[in-house]
Amino acid sequence: MSKRLPARRLDGLEYNPWVEFIELSKEYETVNLGQGFPNFPPPDFAVEAFQQAVSEDFMLNQYTMAFVIIIEPFFDCYEPMTLMAGGRPVFVSLKPSPTQDGELDSSSNWRLDPTELASKFTSRTKALVLNTPNNPLGKVFSKAELELVARLCQQHDVLCISDEVYQWLVYDGLQHISIASLPGMWARTLTIGSAGKTFSATGWKVGWVLGPDHIMRHLRTVHQNSIFHCPTQGQVAVAKSFEREQLHMGQPSSYFVQLPKAMQRNRDHMTHSLQSVGLKPVLSQGSYFLIADISDFKSKMPDLPGAAEEPYDRRFVKWMIKNKGLVAIPVSIFYSVPHQKDFDHYIRFCFVKDEATLQAMDKKLQKWKAELGP
């Protein structure tokens, strides 16, 4: 055909890093710590709710160019989603504060510069995308940080799209704060949640959005005319699971109490294990993930195979998959192209795994440590 078929806004969106690294991992005997899914089952009450929803009611089987500020690092779908909607992404980065020698870095040390953030708002800014707890960093935004974002959104009359899918997975006694709960923010915030992350059932693909009706009615229009594949049974199972959790909220029997405790133990286990080979974990405050600094490796073996323009973390992950049998995700994929080289010395690991997977990881790391020698 002589006419251009695809829309220009699709240019550059063909590359999928998930396909590249997961396909590579299949060629080797690896432990997959890259993808963010639990390899243990959802709680029994959630599975039972799904089974009941499938079998009890047969009727459930029937029908039922703005500027957008994106905080980096960001879950990699935010940028293409903005472009697909005809928007223009504007990026602002969380930046790490220096740590003392030997001190374990923490995601709490990664902060926004208030002046830089304010400079990103213009008369053409329509929305800001916030993710707390953050994927891939594991940062839980403090009340003061959220108040800064809220103040700027209100000052410039900007919508806040708040991705809070990991809200129940916060560690070390921290509390998740929803920006919609701050004064003046409910009327301009859409809050996104996920059953997959809430009940460890990422394959269910059920989520929700909370917000004021004057915004939600437009979202419902878009959803109604674009989505036809959300299983009603999954929605019913999620509703029943929430009803169950309401009865147990704050008690030892609550899944929202049990899961973060168990995952904090996993986080601590992985943090300690990764240090044994010279990786430098950044302590995660929440989510499924932690990142690790690979600067020392970048100094010692800078010339790993790969294209000259390929960020170092991508070359390192490929080397680690092939030579060490461990799968991670390069953190540079969570940054805009101009900033990828500035953050190409981090890789992301998922610690929401079962005990057998963590033991397999330890075995790979012990072998790696032995190869390093005394």
XYZ file of C-alpha atoms in Angstrom:
374
model
C 0.000 0.000 0.000
C 1.233 3.507 -0.795
C -0.633 5.138 2.078
C 0.777 4.961 5.576
C -1.323 2.418 7.476
C -0.362 2.700 11.183
C -0.877 5.969 13.043
C 2.312 7.952 13.667
C 1.713 7.851 17.418
C 2.576 4.135 17.248
C 6.112 4.825 15.987
C 8.724 3.425 18.364
C 6.281 1.319 20.383
C 7.060 -1.998 18.671
C 9.906 -3.028 21.003
C 8.798 -5.129 23.965
C 11.567 -5.692 26.550
C 9.471 -8.282 28.400
C 9.396 -10.535 25.354
C 13.139 -10.119 24.766
C 14.317 -11.011 28.263
C 11.762 -13.713 29.039
C 12.379 -15.445 25.700
C 16.115 -15.324 26.405
C 15.595 -16.858 29.848
C 13.859 -19.852 28.249
C 17.085 -20.769 26.476
C 18.942 -21.331 29.749
C 18.344 -23.024 33.082
C 17.270 -19.995 35.056
C 15.475 -18.836 38.191
C 12.959 -16.210 37.067
C 13.153 -13.275 39.472
C 12.298 -10.813 36.730
C 8.558 -10.948 36.126
C 6.220 -9.598 38.764
C 3.946 -12.510 39.502
C 3.634 -14.724 42.598
C 4.376 -18.386 41.906
C 2.289 -19.422 44.885
C -1.511 -19.731 44.843
C -4.021 -17.059 45.860
C -5.592 -17.500 49.321
C -8.130 -20.302 49.567
C -11.036 -17.915 50.202
C -10.352 -16.086 46.923
C -10.133 -19.323 44.913
C -13.328 -20.603 46.522
C -15.073 -17.324 45.695
C -13.990 -17.667 42.064
C -15.141 -21.284 41.907
C -18.531 -20.318 43.337
C -18.869 -17.428 40.915
C -18.180 -19.755 37.980
C -20.636 -22.438 39.071
C -23.490 -20.791 40.999
C -25.126 -18.118 38.825
C -25.262 -18.972 35.122
C -26.305 -15.377 34.308
C -22.795 -14.218 35.241
C -21.643 -15.828 32.003
C -23.679 -13.282 29.952
C -23.055 -9.629 28.853
C -22.603 -7.335 31.433
C -2.426 16.726 22.624
C -2.544 16.991 26.382
C 0.707 16.987 28.400
C 0.908 14.222 31.008
C 3.570 14.299 33.739
C 5.010 10.846 34.478
C 7.269 10.271 37.489
C 10.318 8.117 36.724
C 10.998 5.277 37.161
C 7.563 4.272 35.890
C 5.823 1.048 34.924
C 6.665 0.912 31.245
C 3.085 0.913 29.917
C 2.410 4.497 31.068
C 4.318 6.082 28.192
C 2.726 4.108 25.304
C -0.717 4.496 26.907
C -0.236 8.268 26.971
C 0.907 8.280 23.347
C -1.957 6.030 22.258
C -4.385 8.508 23.832
C -2.797 11.317 21.844
C -0.983 12.841 24.822
C 2.583 14.016 25.227
C 4.545 12.469 28.128
C 6.617 14.844 30.264
C 9.067 13.094 32.578
C 10.440 13.982 35.999
C 12.806 11.647 37.854
C 13.074 10.500 41.427
C 16.738 10.886 42.274
C 18.722 8.994 44.939
C 20.403 10.808 47.787
C 24.013 9.848 48.615
C 24.518 7.162 51.246
C 27.410 6.518 53.614
C 29.953 3.863 52.635
C 28.645 0.458 53.584
C 25.151 1.788 54.294
C 22.269 -0.026 52.628
C 20.407 2.317 50.302
C 16.633 2.640 50.685
C 13.902 3.559 48.240
C 12.934 6.294 50.717
C 16.150 8.087 49.688
C 14.829 8.539 46.141
C 13.023 11.875 46.015
C 11.540 14.433 43.679
C 13.152 17.839 43.418
C 10.274 20.248 44.224
C 11.577 22.957 41.890
C 12.063 20.543 39.006
C 8.623 19.028 39.520
C 6.985 22.470 39.583
C 8.758 23.392 36.342
C 7.032 20.529 34.507
C 3.566 22.048 34.993
C 2.338 24.366 32.241
C -0.999 25.604 30.952
C -1.081 22.532 28.679
C -0.622 19.980 31.495
C -3.776 17.907 31.880
C -2.728 15.019 34.105
C -0.022 13.579 36.352
C 0.578 9.849 36.800
C 1.596 8.781 40.302
C 2.557 5.239 41.360
C 2.825 4.454 45.076
C 4.149 1.987 46.130
C 6.312 2.393 43.073
C 7.203 -0.270 40.526
C 10.151 -0.899 40.059
C 11.665 1.048 42.956
C 9.465 -0.023 45.865
C 9.186 3.561 47.113
C 6.196 4.467 49.288
C 5.525 8.182 48.925
C 5.367 10.025 52.253
C 2.525 12.363 53.203
C 4.803 15.370 52.655
C 5.716 14.163 49.151
C 2.073 13.565 48.300
C 1.147 17.002 49.616
C 3.695 18.549 47.246
C 2.141 16.736 44.283
C -1.377 17.595 45.468
C -0.571 21.273 45.866
C 0.786 21.513 42.316
C -2.142 19.569 40.834
C -4.612 21.918 42.508
C -2.616 25.023 41.610
C -2.574 24.080 37.915
C -5.987 22.349 37.792
C -4.458 18.988 36.836
C -5.982 15.521 37.108
C -4.022 12.974 39.182
C -4.068 9.346 37.997
C -2.836 7.376 41.004
C -1.740 3.779 40.442
C -2.004 2.173 43.882
C -2.137 -1.498 42.934
C 0.429 -2.395 45.634
C -1.355 -0.521 48.425
C -1.602 -3.596 50.664
C 2.072 -4.476 50.250
C 3.962 -1.993 52.428
C 6.687 -2.994 54.863
C 8.475 -2.004 58.065
C 5.348 -0.591 59.671
C 4.795 2.052 56.980
C 1.291 3.145 56.054
C 0.040 3.588 52.513
C -1.580 6.996 51.974
C -3.878 7.542 49.033
C -3.449 10.987 47.506
C -7.223 11.124 46.999
C -7.591 11.302 50.795
C -5.741 14.643 50.994
C -7.786 17.859 51.164
C -9.050 18.960 47.758
C -7.815 15.863 45.904
C -10.828 13.539 45.755
C -12.440 15.730 43.098
C -9.409 15.473 40.789
C -8.035 11.966 41.407
C -8.600 8.591 39.785
C -7.281 5.808 42.038
C -6.435 2.489 40.389
C -6.441 -0.880 42.172
C -5.743 -4.465 41.152
C -7.168 -7.794 42.289
C -4.078 -9.473 40.893
C -1.806 -7.663 43.346
C -4.346 -7.558 46.192
C -5.149 -11.273 46.233
C -2.033 -12.715 44.517
C -4.031 -13.680 41.435
C -2.381 -11.762 38.615
C -3.978 -13.962 35.953
C -7.499 -12.851 36.889
C -6.953 -9.449 35.224
C -9.567 -7.697 37.353
C -9.021 -4.132 38.466
C -10.963 -1.042 39.488
C -10.894 2.723 39.502
C -12.252 4.965 42.261
C -13.088 8.610 41.727
C -15.764 11.311 41.589
C -18.699 10.766 39.265
C -17.962 13.813 37.098
C -14.735 12.082 35.990
C -15.849 8.461 36.286
C -18.742 8.858 33.861
C -16.285 9.658 31.078
C -14.067 6.747 32.064
C -17.087 4.441 32.006
C -17.871 5.604 28.473
C -14.365 4.736 27.273
C -14.367 1.427 29.140
C -17.781 0.419 27.838
C -16.717 1.009 24.265
C -13.285 -0.621 24.379
C -13.284 -3.522 26.884
C -15.294 -6.703 26.419
C -13.137 -9.376 28.016
C -13.332 -8.940 31.794
C -14.876 -12.132 33.226
C -17.868 -11.413 35.451
C -17.025 -14.407 37.634
C -13.688 -12.838 38.492
C -15.401 -9.610 39.499
C -17.799 -11.489 41.776
C -14.923 -13.448 43.326
C -13.056 -10.206 44.043
C -16.139 -8.658 45.648
C -16.613 -11.705 47.886
C -12.926 -11.663 48.811
C -13.187 -8.027 49.886
C -16.285 -8.824 51.933
C -14.307 -11.538 53.679
C -11.384 -9.201 54.316
C -13.669 -6.547 55.795
C -14.636 -9.036 58.494
C -10.977 -9.755 59.308
C -9.507 -6.274 58.748
C -6.559 -5.561 61.058
C -6.665 -9.025 62.644
C -3.985 -11.742 62.366
C -6.398 -13.729 60.174
C -6.521 -10.938 57.558
C -4.759 -11.661 54.271
C -3.841 -7.977 54.171
C -1.913 -8.559 57.417
C -0.448 -11.958 56.549
C 0.770 -11.226 53.012
C 2.943 -8.147 53.732
C 4.515 -9.894 56.723
C 5.441 -12.888 54.591
C 6.694 -10.740 51.710
C 8.796 -8.595 54.048
C 10.575 -11.786 55.091
C 11.109 -12.605 51.408
C 12.433 -9.104 50.780
C 14.907 -9.396 53.647
C 15.977 -12.854 52.469
C 16.608 -11.641 48.922
C 18.347 -8.458 50.086
C 20.820 -10.472 52.157
C 21.385 -13.081 49.456
C 22.058 -10.608 46.642
C 24.721 -8.865 48.701
C 26.761 -12.069 48.810
C 27.923 -11.593 45.200
C 28.458 -7.843 45.280
C 25.033 -6.672 44.179
C 23.832 -3.676 46.204
C 20.088 -3.877 46.896
C 18.029 -0.761 47.473
C 15.705 -1.587 50.376
C 12.128 -1.700 49.126
C 9.393 -0.036 51.207
C 6.581 -1.712 49.289
C 5.395 -3.571 46.145
C 6.675 -6.853 44.696
C 10.091 -5.505 43.815
C 13.499 -4.264 44.805
C 16.247 -2.883 42.613
C 19.956 -3.580 42.975
C 22.885 -1.346 42.090
C 25.347 -2.999 39.685
C 27.825 -0.097 39.524
C 30.707 -2.242 40.758
C 30.136 -4.721 37.935
C 29.906 -1.863 35.448
C 33.359 -0.714 36.599
C 34.934 -4.180 36.586
C 33.474 -5.498 33.332
C 32.232 -2.555 31.285
C 32.552 -4.232 27.888
C 29.804 -6.828 28.042
C 28.481 -7.995 24.659
C 25.820 -5.842 23.085
C 25.248 -2.868 20.848
C 27.224 0.247 21.686
C 24.080 2.270 22.361
C 22.452 -0.475 24.464
C 22.169 0.522 28.139
C 24.555 -1.381 30.395
C 21.845 -2.919 32.591
C 20.308 -4.668 29.576
C 23.635 -6.159 28.599
C 24.253 -7.174 32.229
C 20.891 -8.945 32.564
C 21.546 -10.907 29.368
C 24.992 -11.867 30.708
C 23.484 -12.880 34.064
C 20.800 -15.017 32.420
C 23.315 -16.827 30.231
C 26.135 -17.214 32.768
C 24.511 -17.221 36.205
C 21.029 -18.587 35.537
C 19.222 -15.692 37.214
C 16.564 -13.554 35.572
C 16.037 -9.887 36.426
C 14.691 -6.879 34.531
C 16.900 -3.922 33.543
C 15.702 -0.763 35.271
C 16.475 1.434 32.259
C 13.283 0.153 30.580
C 11.362 2.044 33.270
C 12.816 5.374 32.107
C 12.281 7.653 29.143
C 14.915 7.281 26.426
C 16.833 10.497 27.326
C 17.267 9.310 30.927
C 18.031 5.627 30.383
C 21.804 6.043 30.367
C 21.633 7.887 33.716
C 20.004 4.893 35.406
C 21.504 1.934 33.543
C 23.336 0.611 36.617
C 20.277 -0.903 38.337
C 18.336 -4.133 37.814
C 14.958 -5.166 39.238
C 14.175 -8.377 41.132
C 10.776 -9.734 42.200
C 10.749 -11.265 45.700
C 7.091 -12.337 45.723
C 8.030 -15.960 45.178
C 7.633 -19.221 47.043
C 10.278 -20.734 49.292
C 11.457 -23.204 46.647
C 12.207 -20.354 44.238
C 14.144 -18.431 46.881
C 16.147 -21.550 47.668
C 16.880 -22.036 43.969
C 18.036 -18.409 43.859
C 20.324 -19.024 46.828
C 21.849 -22.032 45.118
C 22.612 -19.979 42.006
C 24.085 -17.169 44.110
C 26.222 -19.551 46.163
C 27.691 -20.960 42.967
C 28.298 -17.424 41.708
C 30.008 -16.491 44.978
C 32.263 -19.553 44.773
C 33.316 -18.527 41.267
C 34.363 -15.114 42.568
C 37.025 -16.766 44.706
C 38.462 -15.541 48.009
